[in-house]
GROMACS .gro file of C-alpha atoms in nm:
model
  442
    1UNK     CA    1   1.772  -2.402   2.743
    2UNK     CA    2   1.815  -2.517   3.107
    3UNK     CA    3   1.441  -2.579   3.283
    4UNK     CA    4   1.377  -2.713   3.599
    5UNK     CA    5   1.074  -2.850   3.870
    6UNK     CA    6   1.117  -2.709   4.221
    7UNK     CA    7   0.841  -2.654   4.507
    8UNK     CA    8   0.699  -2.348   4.626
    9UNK     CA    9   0.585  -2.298   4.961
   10UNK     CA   10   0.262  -2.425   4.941
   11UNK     CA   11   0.367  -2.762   4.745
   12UNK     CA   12   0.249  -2.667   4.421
   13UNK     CA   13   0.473  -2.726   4.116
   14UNK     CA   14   0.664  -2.399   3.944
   15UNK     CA   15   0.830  -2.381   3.642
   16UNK     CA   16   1.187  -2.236   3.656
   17UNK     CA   17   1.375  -2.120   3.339
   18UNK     CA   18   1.749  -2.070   3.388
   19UNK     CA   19   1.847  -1.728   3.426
   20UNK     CA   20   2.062  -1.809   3.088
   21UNK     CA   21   1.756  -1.747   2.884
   22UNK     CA   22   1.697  -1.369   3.024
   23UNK     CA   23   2.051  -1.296   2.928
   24UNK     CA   24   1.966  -1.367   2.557
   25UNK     CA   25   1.819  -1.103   2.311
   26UNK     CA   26   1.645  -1.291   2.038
   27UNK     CA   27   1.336  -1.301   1.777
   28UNK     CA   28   1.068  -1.497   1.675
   29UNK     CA   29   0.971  -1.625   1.301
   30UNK     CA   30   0.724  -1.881   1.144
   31UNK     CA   31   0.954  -2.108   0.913
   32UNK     CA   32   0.821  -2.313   0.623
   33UNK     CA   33   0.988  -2.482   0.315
   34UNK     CA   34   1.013  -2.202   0.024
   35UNK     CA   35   1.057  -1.862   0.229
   36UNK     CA   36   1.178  -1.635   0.006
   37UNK     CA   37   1.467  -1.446   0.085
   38UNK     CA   38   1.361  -1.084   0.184
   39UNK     CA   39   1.657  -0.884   0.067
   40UNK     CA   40   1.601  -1.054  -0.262
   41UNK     CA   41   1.211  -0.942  -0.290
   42UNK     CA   42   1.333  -0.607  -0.222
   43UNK     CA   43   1.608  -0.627  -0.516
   44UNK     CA   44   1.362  -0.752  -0.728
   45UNK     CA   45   1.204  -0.507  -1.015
   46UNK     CA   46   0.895  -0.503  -1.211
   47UNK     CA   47   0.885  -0.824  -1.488
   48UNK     CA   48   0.598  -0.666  -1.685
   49UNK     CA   49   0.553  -0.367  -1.844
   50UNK     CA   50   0.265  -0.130  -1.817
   51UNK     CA   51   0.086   0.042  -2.059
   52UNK     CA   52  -0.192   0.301  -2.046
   53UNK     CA   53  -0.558   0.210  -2.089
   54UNK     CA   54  -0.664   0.575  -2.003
   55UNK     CA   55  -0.438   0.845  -1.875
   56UNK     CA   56  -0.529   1.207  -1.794
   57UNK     CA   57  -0.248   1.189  -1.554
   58UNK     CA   58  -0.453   1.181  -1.239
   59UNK     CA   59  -0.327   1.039  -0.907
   60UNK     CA   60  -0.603   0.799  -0.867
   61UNK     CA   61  -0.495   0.485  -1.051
   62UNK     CA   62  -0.635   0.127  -1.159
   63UNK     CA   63  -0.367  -0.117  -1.280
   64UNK     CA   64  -0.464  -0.510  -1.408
   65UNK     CA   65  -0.207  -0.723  -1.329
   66UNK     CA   66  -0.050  -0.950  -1.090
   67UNK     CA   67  -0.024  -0.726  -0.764
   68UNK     CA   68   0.327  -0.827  -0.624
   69UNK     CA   69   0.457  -0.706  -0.988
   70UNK     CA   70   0.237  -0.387  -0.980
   71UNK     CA   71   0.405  -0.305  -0.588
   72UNK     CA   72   0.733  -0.380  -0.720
   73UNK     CA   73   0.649  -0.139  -1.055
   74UNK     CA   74   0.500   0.086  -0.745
   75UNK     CA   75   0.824   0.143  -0.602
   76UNK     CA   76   1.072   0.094  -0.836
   77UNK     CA   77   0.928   0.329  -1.137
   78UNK     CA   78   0.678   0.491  -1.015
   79UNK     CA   79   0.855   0.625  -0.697
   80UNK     CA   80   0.562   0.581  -0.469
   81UNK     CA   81   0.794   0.360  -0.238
   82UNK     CA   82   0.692   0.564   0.139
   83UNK     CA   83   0.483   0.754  -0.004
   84UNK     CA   84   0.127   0.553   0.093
   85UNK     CA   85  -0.106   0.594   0.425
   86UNK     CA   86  -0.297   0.326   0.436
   87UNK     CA   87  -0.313   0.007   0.332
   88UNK     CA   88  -0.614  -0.225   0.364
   89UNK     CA   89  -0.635  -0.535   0.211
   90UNK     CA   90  -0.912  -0.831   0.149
   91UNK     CA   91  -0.692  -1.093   0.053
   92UNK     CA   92  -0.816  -1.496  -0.060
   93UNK     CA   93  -0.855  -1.645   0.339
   94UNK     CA   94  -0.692  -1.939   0.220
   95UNK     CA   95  -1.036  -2.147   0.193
   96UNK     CA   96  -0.975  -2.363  -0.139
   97UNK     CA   97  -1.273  -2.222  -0.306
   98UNK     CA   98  -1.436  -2.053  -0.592
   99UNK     CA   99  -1.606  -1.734  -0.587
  100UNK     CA  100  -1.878  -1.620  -0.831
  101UNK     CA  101  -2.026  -1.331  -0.880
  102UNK     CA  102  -2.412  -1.223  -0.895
  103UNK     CA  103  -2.391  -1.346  -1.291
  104UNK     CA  104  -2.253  -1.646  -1.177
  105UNK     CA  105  -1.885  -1.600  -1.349
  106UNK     CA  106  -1.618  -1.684  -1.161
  107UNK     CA  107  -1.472  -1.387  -1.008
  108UNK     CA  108  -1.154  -1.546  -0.839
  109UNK     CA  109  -1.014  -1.908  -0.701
  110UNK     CA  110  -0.914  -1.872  -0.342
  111UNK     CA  111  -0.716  -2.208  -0.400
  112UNK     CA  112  -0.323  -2.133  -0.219
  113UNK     CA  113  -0.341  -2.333   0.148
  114UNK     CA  114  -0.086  -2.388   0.434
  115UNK     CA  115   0.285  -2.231   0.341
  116UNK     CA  116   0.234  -2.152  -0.037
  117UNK     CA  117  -0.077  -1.940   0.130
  118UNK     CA  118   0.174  -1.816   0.368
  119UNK     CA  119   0.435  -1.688   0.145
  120UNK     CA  120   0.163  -1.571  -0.119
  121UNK     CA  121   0.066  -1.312   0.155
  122UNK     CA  122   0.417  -1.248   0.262
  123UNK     CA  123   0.570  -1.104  -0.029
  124UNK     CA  124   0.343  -0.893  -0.090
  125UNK     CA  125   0.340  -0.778   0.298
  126UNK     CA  126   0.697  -0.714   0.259
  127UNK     CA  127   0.636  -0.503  -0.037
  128UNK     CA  128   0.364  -0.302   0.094
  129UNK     CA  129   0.571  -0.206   0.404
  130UNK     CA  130   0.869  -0.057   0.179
  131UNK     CA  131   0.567   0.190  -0.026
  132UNK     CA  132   0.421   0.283   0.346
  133UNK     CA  133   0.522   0.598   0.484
  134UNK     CA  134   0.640   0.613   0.882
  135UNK     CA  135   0.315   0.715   0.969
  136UNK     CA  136   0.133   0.514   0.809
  137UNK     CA  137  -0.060   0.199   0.875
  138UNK     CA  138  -0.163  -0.147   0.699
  139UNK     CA  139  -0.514  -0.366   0.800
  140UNK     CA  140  -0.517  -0.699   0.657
  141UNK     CA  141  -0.869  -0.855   0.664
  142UNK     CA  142  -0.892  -1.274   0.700
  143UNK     CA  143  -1.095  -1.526   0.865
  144UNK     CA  144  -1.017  -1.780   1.057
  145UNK     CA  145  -0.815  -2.021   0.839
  146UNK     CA  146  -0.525  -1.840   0.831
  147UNK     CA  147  -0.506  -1.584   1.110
  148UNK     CA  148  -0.290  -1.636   1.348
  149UNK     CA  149  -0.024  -1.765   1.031
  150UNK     CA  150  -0.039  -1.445   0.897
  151UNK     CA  151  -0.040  -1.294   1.236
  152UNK     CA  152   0.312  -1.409   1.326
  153UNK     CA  153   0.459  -1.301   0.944
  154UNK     CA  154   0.304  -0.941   1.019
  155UNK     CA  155   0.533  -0.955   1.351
  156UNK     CA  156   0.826  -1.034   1.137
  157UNK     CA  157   0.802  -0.737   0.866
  158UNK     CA  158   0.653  -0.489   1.083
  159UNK     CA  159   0.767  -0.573   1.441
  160UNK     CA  160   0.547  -0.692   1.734
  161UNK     CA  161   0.562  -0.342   1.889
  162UNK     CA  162   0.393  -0.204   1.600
  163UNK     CA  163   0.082  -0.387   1.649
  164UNK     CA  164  -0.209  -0.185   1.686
  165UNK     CA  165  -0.512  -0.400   1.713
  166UNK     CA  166  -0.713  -0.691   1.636
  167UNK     CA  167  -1.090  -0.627   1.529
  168UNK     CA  168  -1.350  -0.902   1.542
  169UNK     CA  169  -1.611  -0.820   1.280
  170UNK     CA  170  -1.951  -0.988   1.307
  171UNK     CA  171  -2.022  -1.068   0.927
  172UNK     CA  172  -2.326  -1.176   0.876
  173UNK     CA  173  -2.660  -1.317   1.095
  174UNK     CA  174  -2.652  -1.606   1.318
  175UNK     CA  175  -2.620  -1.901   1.150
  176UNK     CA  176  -2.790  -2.279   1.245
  177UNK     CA  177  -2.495  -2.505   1.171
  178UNK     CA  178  -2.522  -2.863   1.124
  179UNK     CA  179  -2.219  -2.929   1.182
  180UNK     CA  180  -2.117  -3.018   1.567
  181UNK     CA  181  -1.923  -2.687   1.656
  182UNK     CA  182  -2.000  -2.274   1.704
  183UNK     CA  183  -2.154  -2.092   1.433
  184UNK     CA  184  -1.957  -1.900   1.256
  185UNK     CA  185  -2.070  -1.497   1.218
  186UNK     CA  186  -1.731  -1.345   1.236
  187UNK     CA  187  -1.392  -1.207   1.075
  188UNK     CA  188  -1.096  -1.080   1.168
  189UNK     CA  189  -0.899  -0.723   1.070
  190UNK     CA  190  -0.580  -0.695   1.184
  191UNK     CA  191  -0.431  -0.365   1.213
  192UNK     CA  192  -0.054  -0.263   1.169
  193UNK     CA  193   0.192   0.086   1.181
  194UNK     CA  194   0.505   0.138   1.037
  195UNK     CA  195   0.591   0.296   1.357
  196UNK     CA  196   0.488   0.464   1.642
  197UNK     CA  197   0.406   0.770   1.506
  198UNK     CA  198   0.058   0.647   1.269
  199UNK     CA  199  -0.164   0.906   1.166
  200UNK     CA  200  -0.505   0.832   1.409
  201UNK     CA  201  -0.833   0.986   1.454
  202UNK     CA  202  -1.023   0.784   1.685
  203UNK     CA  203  -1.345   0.656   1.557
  204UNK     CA  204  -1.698   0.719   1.713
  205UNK     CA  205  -2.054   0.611   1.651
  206UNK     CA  206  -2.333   0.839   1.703
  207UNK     CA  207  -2.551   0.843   2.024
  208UNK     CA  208  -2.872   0.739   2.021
  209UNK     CA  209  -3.181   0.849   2.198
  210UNK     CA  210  -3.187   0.501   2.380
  211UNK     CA  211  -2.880   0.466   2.409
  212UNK     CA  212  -2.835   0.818   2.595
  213UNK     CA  213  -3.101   0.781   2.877
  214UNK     CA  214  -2.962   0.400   2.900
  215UNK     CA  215  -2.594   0.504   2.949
  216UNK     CA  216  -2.697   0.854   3.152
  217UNK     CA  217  -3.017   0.782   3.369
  218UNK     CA  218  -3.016   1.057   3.605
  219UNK     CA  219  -3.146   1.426   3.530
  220UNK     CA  220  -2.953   1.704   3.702
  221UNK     CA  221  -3.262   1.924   3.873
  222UNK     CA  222  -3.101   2.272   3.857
  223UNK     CA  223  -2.951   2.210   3.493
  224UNK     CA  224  -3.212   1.964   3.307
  225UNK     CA  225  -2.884   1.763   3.171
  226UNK     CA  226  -2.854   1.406   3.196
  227UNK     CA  227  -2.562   1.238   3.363
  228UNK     CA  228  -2.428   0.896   3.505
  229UNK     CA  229  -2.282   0.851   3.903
  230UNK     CA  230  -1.953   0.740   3.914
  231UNK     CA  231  -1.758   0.599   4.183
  232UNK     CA  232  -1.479   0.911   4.346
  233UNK     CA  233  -1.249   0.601   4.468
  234UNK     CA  234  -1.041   0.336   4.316
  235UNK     CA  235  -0.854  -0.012   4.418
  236UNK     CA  236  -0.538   0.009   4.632
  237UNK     CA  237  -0.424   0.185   4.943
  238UNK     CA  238  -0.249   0.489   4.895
  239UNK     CA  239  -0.057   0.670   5.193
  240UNK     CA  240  -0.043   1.027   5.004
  241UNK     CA  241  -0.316   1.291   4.961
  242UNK     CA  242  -0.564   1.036   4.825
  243UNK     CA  243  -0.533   0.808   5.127
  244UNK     CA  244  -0.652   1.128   5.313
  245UNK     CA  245  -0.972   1.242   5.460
  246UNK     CA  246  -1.238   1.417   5.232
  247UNK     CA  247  -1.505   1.600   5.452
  248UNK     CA  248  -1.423   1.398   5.718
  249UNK     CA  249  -1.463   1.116   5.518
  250UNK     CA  250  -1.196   0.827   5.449
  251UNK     CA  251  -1.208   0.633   5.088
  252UNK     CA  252  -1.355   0.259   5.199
  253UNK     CA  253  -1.128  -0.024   5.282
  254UNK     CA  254  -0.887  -0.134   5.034
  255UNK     CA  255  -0.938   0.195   4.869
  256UNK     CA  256  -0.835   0.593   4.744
  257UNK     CA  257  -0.968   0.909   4.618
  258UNK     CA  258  -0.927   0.899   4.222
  259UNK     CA  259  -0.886   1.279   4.301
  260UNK     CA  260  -0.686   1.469   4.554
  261UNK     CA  261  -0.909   1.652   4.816
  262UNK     CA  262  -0.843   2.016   4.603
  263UNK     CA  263  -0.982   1.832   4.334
  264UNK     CA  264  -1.252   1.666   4.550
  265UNK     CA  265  -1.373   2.053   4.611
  266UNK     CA  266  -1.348   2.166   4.264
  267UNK     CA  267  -1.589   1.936   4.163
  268UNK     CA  268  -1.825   1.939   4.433
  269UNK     CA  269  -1.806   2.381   4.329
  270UNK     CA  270  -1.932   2.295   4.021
  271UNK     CA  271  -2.240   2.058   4.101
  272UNK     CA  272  -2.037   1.789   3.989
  273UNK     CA  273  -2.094   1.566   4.303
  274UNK     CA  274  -2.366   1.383   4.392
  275UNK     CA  275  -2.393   1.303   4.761
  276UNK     CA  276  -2.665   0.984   4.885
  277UNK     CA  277  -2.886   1.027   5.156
  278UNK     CA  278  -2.566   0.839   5.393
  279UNK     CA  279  -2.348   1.104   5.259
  280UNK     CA  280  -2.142   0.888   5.012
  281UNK     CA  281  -1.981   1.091   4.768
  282UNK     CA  282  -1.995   1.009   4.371
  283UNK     CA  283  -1.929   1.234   4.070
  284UNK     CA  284  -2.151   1.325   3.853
  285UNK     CA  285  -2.063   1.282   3.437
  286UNK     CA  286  -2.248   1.435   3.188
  287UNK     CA  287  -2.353   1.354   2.852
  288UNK     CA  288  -2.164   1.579   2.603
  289UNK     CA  289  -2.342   1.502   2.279
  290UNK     CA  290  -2.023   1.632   2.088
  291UNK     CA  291  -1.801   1.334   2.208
  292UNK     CA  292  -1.976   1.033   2.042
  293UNK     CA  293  -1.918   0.654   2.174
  294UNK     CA  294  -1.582   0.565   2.139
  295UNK     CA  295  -1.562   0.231   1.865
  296UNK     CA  296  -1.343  -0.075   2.020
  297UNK     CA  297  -1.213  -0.418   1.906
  298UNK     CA  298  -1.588  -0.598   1.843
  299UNK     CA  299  -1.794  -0.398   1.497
  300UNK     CA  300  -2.088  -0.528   1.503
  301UNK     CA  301  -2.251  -0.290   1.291
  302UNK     CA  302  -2.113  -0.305   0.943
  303UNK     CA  303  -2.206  -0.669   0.834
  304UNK     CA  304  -2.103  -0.768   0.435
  305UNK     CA  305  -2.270  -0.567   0.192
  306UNK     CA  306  -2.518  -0.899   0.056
  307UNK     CA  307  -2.760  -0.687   0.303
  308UNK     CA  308  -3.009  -0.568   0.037
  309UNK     CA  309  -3.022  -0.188   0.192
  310UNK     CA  310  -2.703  -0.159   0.022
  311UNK     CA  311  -2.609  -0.105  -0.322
  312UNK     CA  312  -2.314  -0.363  -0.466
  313UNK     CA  313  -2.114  -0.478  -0.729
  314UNK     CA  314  -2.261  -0.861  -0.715
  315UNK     CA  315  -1.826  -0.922  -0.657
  316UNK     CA  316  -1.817  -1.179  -0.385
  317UNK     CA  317  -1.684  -1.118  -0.106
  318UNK     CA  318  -1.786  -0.744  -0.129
  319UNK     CA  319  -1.740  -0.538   0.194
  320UNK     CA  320  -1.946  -0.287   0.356
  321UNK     CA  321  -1.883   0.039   0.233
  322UNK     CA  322  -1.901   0.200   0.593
  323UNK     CA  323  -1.653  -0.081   0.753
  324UNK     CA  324  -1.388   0.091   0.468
  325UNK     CA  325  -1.483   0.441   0.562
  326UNK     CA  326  -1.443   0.397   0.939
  327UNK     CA  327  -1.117   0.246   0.843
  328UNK     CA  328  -0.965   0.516   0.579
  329UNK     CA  329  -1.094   0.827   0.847
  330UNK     CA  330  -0.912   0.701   1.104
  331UNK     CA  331  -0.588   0.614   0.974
  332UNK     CA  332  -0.558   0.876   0.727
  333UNK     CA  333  -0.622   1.259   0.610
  334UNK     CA  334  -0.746   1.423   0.307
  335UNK     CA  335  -0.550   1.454   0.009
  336UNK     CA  336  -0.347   1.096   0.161
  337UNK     CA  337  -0.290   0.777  -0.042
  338UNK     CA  338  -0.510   0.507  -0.002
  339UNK     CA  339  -0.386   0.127  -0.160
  340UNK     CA  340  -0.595  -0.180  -0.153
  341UNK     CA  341  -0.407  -0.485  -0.368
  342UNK     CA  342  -0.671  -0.674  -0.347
  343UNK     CA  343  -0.952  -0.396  -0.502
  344UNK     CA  344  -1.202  -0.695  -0.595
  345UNK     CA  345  -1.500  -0.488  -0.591
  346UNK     CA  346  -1.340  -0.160  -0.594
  347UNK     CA  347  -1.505  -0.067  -0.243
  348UNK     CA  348  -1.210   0.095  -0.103
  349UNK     CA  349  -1.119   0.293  -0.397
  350UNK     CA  350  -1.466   0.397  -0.405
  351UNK     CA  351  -1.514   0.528  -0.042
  352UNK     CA  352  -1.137   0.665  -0.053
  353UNK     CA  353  -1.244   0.865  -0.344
  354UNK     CA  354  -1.537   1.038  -0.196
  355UNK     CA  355  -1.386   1.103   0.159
  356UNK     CA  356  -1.111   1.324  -0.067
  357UNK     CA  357  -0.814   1.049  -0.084
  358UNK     CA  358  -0.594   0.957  -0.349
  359UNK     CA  359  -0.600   0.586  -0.440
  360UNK     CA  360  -0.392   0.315  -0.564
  361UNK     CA  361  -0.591   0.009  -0.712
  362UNK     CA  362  -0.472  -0.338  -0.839
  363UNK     CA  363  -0.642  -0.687  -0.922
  364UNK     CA  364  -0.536  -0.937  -1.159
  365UNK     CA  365  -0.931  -1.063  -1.232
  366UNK     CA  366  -1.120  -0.976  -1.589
  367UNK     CA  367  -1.397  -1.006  -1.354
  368UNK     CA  368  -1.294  -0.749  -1.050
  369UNK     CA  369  -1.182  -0.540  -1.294
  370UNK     CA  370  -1.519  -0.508  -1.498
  371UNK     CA  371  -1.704  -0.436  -1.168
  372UNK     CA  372  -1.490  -0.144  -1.084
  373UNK     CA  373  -1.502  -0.022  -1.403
  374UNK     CA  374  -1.950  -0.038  -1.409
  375UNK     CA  375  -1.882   0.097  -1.030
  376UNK     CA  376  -1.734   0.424  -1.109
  377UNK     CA  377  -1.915   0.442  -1.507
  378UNK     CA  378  -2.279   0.294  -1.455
  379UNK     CA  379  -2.341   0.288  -1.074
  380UNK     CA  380  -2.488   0.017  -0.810
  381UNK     CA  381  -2.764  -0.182  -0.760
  382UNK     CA  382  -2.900  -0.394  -0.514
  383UNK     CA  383  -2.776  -0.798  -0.519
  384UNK     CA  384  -2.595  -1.090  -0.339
  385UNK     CA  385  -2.289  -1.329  -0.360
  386UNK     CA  386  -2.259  -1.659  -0.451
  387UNK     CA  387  -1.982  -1.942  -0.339
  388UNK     CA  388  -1.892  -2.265  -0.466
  389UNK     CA  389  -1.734  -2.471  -0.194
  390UNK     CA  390  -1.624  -2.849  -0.301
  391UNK     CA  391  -1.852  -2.877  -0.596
  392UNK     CA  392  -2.163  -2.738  -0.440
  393UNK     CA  393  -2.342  -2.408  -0.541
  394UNK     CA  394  -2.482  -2.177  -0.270
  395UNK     CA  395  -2.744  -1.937  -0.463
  396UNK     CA  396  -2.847  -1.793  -0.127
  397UNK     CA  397  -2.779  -1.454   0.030
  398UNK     CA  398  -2.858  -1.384   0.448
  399UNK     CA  399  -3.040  -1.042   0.473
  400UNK     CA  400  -2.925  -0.842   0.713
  401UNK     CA  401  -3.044  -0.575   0.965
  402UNK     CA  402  -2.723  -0.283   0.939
  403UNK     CA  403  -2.692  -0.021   1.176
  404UNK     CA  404  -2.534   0.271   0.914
  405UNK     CA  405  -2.356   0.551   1.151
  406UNK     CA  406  -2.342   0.935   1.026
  407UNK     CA  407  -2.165   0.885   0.704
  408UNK     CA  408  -2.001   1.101   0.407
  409UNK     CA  409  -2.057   0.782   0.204
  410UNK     CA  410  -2.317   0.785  -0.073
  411UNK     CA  411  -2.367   0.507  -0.333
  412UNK     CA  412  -2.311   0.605  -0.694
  413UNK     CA  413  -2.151   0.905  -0.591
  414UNK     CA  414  -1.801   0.792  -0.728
  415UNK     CA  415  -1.960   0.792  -1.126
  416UNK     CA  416  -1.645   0.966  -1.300
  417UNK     CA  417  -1.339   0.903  -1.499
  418UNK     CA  418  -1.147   1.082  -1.188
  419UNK     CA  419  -0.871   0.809  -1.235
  420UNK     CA  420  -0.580   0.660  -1.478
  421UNK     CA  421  -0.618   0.305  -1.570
  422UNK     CA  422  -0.298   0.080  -1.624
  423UNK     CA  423  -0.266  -0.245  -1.765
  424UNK     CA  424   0.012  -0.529  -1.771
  425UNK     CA  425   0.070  -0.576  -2.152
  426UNK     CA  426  -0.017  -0.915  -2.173
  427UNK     CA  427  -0.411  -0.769  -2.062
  428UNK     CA  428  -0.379  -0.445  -2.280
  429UNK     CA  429  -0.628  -0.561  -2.540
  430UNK     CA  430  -0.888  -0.693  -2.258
  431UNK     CA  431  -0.871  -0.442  -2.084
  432UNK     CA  432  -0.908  -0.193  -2.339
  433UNK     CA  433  -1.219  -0.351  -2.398
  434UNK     CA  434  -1.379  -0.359  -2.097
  435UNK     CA  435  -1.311   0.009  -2.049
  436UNK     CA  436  -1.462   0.076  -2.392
  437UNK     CA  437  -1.745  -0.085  -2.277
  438UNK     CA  438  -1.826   0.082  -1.963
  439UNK     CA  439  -1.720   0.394  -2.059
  440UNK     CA  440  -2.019   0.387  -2.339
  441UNK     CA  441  -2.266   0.282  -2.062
  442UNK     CA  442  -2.128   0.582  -1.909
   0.00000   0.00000   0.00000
């Protein structure tokens, strides 16, 4: 690629790329030693065999076993391959550590880094595309070791026009680090279609008394309703009806009507202008307390679930119940299938299960498995997480104020055998008895 310094015309320095480039049509990938060919992941079909734990041939299904095996079994012999929603996965952040739960056993070792991390999360991204339908959608949750890695490979199997969103998730309290940087409060969820035609329900929260008379000061005398002034002109000159005058009045400098004058009228027939005492024009818009507040890119308000208001495992790394359920109502419908790879916990199976999904669950830990298991057999209780990070224990757990919007989700709701419960045959006697032994505690 040609490149070359010239001047502009006020001396500065500009940066011109030969036209050569412009005439090229090309794409972008992360390369690293060991990328696996991704025809040949396709090709590839289940290694292990499955056998039944407990079967009473419901949709909902548990499998323990390696997940890239189970997604391969998923498509391959079970014929689920387009046939999922929604995808959301917790995946290790790549952090070299080890994870206990509540009863201090191990629960998993987060212990792939750089490109073995990398391709770890890759072949199983390239599997979970092939079992999503066209309108579905995939968000991957991660911190920020690994981010922007796994950013670029999600550009690769699902295309860059396919992105969707990226959600910063404030994850805990504020923090007083030692250490000479930021504190760290946040996480990251990025968010994925197959194509441009996802299933999507935009999310709301609910309004709050404060919130309303903060948002929609003024009181309309004749009605009693609140409402907010708004400006009736917007940036740019405009030489059609909007660069016209409005009751003999012309938009300000630099400016236009939003509106047409009709329009203008229409609104002002209504009561829906409000003119000052200088006869400047702004509309009037009122609180509707059916539309709530639209949710964007920053959640702020569904922190990890080591807040003792909320009923856990004691799996580390457990997420907030109503993060999931924001996430599963507005990228899916009832009666849908709902995967997480990852299950951990069992969170997401758990609030996909009471907002009337199907679900698809899979974890290759003794110790995620038991907790699903006493999730949807014994119930909840209250308890935190504990990391080990380079030798050192952390027995400590922030407490945290959460704001819970209008929810359908209800700890301990999920207690039921509502599912089937698969197991790679190397596990078959483990897991047989750990379900044994929930299922008594039942």
């Amino acid at each position: 690629m040609a490149t070359g310094i010239t001047k502009n015309n006020w001396g500065e320095e500009t940066l011109i790329i030969s036209d050569e480039l412009f005439n090229e049509s090309f794409d972008y990938e992360i390369s690293y030693k060991g990328k696996a060919s991704k025809k040949q992941l396709l090709l590839e079909k289940p290694k292990q065999k499955y056998e039944e734990v407990f079967c009473n041939q419901h949709p909902n299904s548990l499998f323990y076993g390696d997940n890239l095996d189970v997604l391969r079994y998923l498509i391959h012999e079970a014929k689920l391959k387009g046939k999922v929603k929604l995808v959301y996965i917790d995946p290790p952040y790549g952090t070299n550590s080890i994870f206990y739960s509540r009863n201090q056993k191990s629960s998993y070792k987060d212990d792939l880094v750089g490109s073995h991390f990398i391709e770890f999360i890759r072949r199983r991204l390239i599997l979970l595309h092939e079992i999503l339908s066209e309108d579905g959608s995939i968000y991957v949750h991660l911190d920020n070791n690994m981010i922007f890695e796994i950013k670029l490979i999600l550009d690769e199997i699902f295309g860059a026009k396919n992105f969707r969103g990226f959600i910063t998730r404030k994850k805990c309290s504020n923090k007083n680090y030692t250490r000479n940087t930021y504190g760290n409060i946040s996480d990251y969820i990025i968010y994925y279609s197959k194509s441009s035609n996802s299933t999507w329900h935009r999310a709301t929260l609910s309004w709050s008394e404060e919130k309303i008379k903060k948002e929609y000061p003024c009181i309309d005398e004749e009605t009693g309703r609140r409402y907010k002034k708004v400006p009736v002109h917007a940036p740019g000159v405009r030489n059609g009806e909007t660069g016209k005058p409005w009751r003999g009045k012309m938009p300000p400098n630099g400016k236009h009507w939003q509106y047409t004058p009709d329009r203008l009228d229409e609104f002002d027939a209504k009561g829906e202008i409000y003119w000052s005492a200088n006869g400047n024009p702004r509309r009037k818009v009122f609180f509707d307390k059916d539309k709530g507040i639209p949710v964007q890119d920053i959640w702020t308000d569904v922190q990890d679930s080591v807040n003792q208001n909320i009923k856990i495992t004691g799996y580390p790394t457990e997420k907030n119940p109503f993060l999931i359920e924001r996430i599963i109502k507005a990228s899916s419908n009832e009666g849908d299938y709902v995967l997480d790879c990852f299950s951990g916990s069992g969170t997401t199976l758990d609030v996909a299960n009471q907002l009337g999904r199907k679900w698809i669950g899979v974890d290759n830990s003794s110790e995620a498995i038991r907790n699903i298991l006493k999730r949807f057999f014994v119930g909840l209780k209250e308890m935190g997480d504990f990391v080990e990070k380079n030798g050192k224990s952390n027995g400590t757990a922030d407490q945290m104020k959460l704001f819970e919007p209008q929810s359908k989700y209800q700890p301990n709701s999920s207690k039921d055998d509502g599912f089937d419960f698969f197991a790679d045959s190397r596990f078959f006697d483990e897991a047989e008895r750990i379900f044994k032994e929930y299922k008594e505690k039942k």
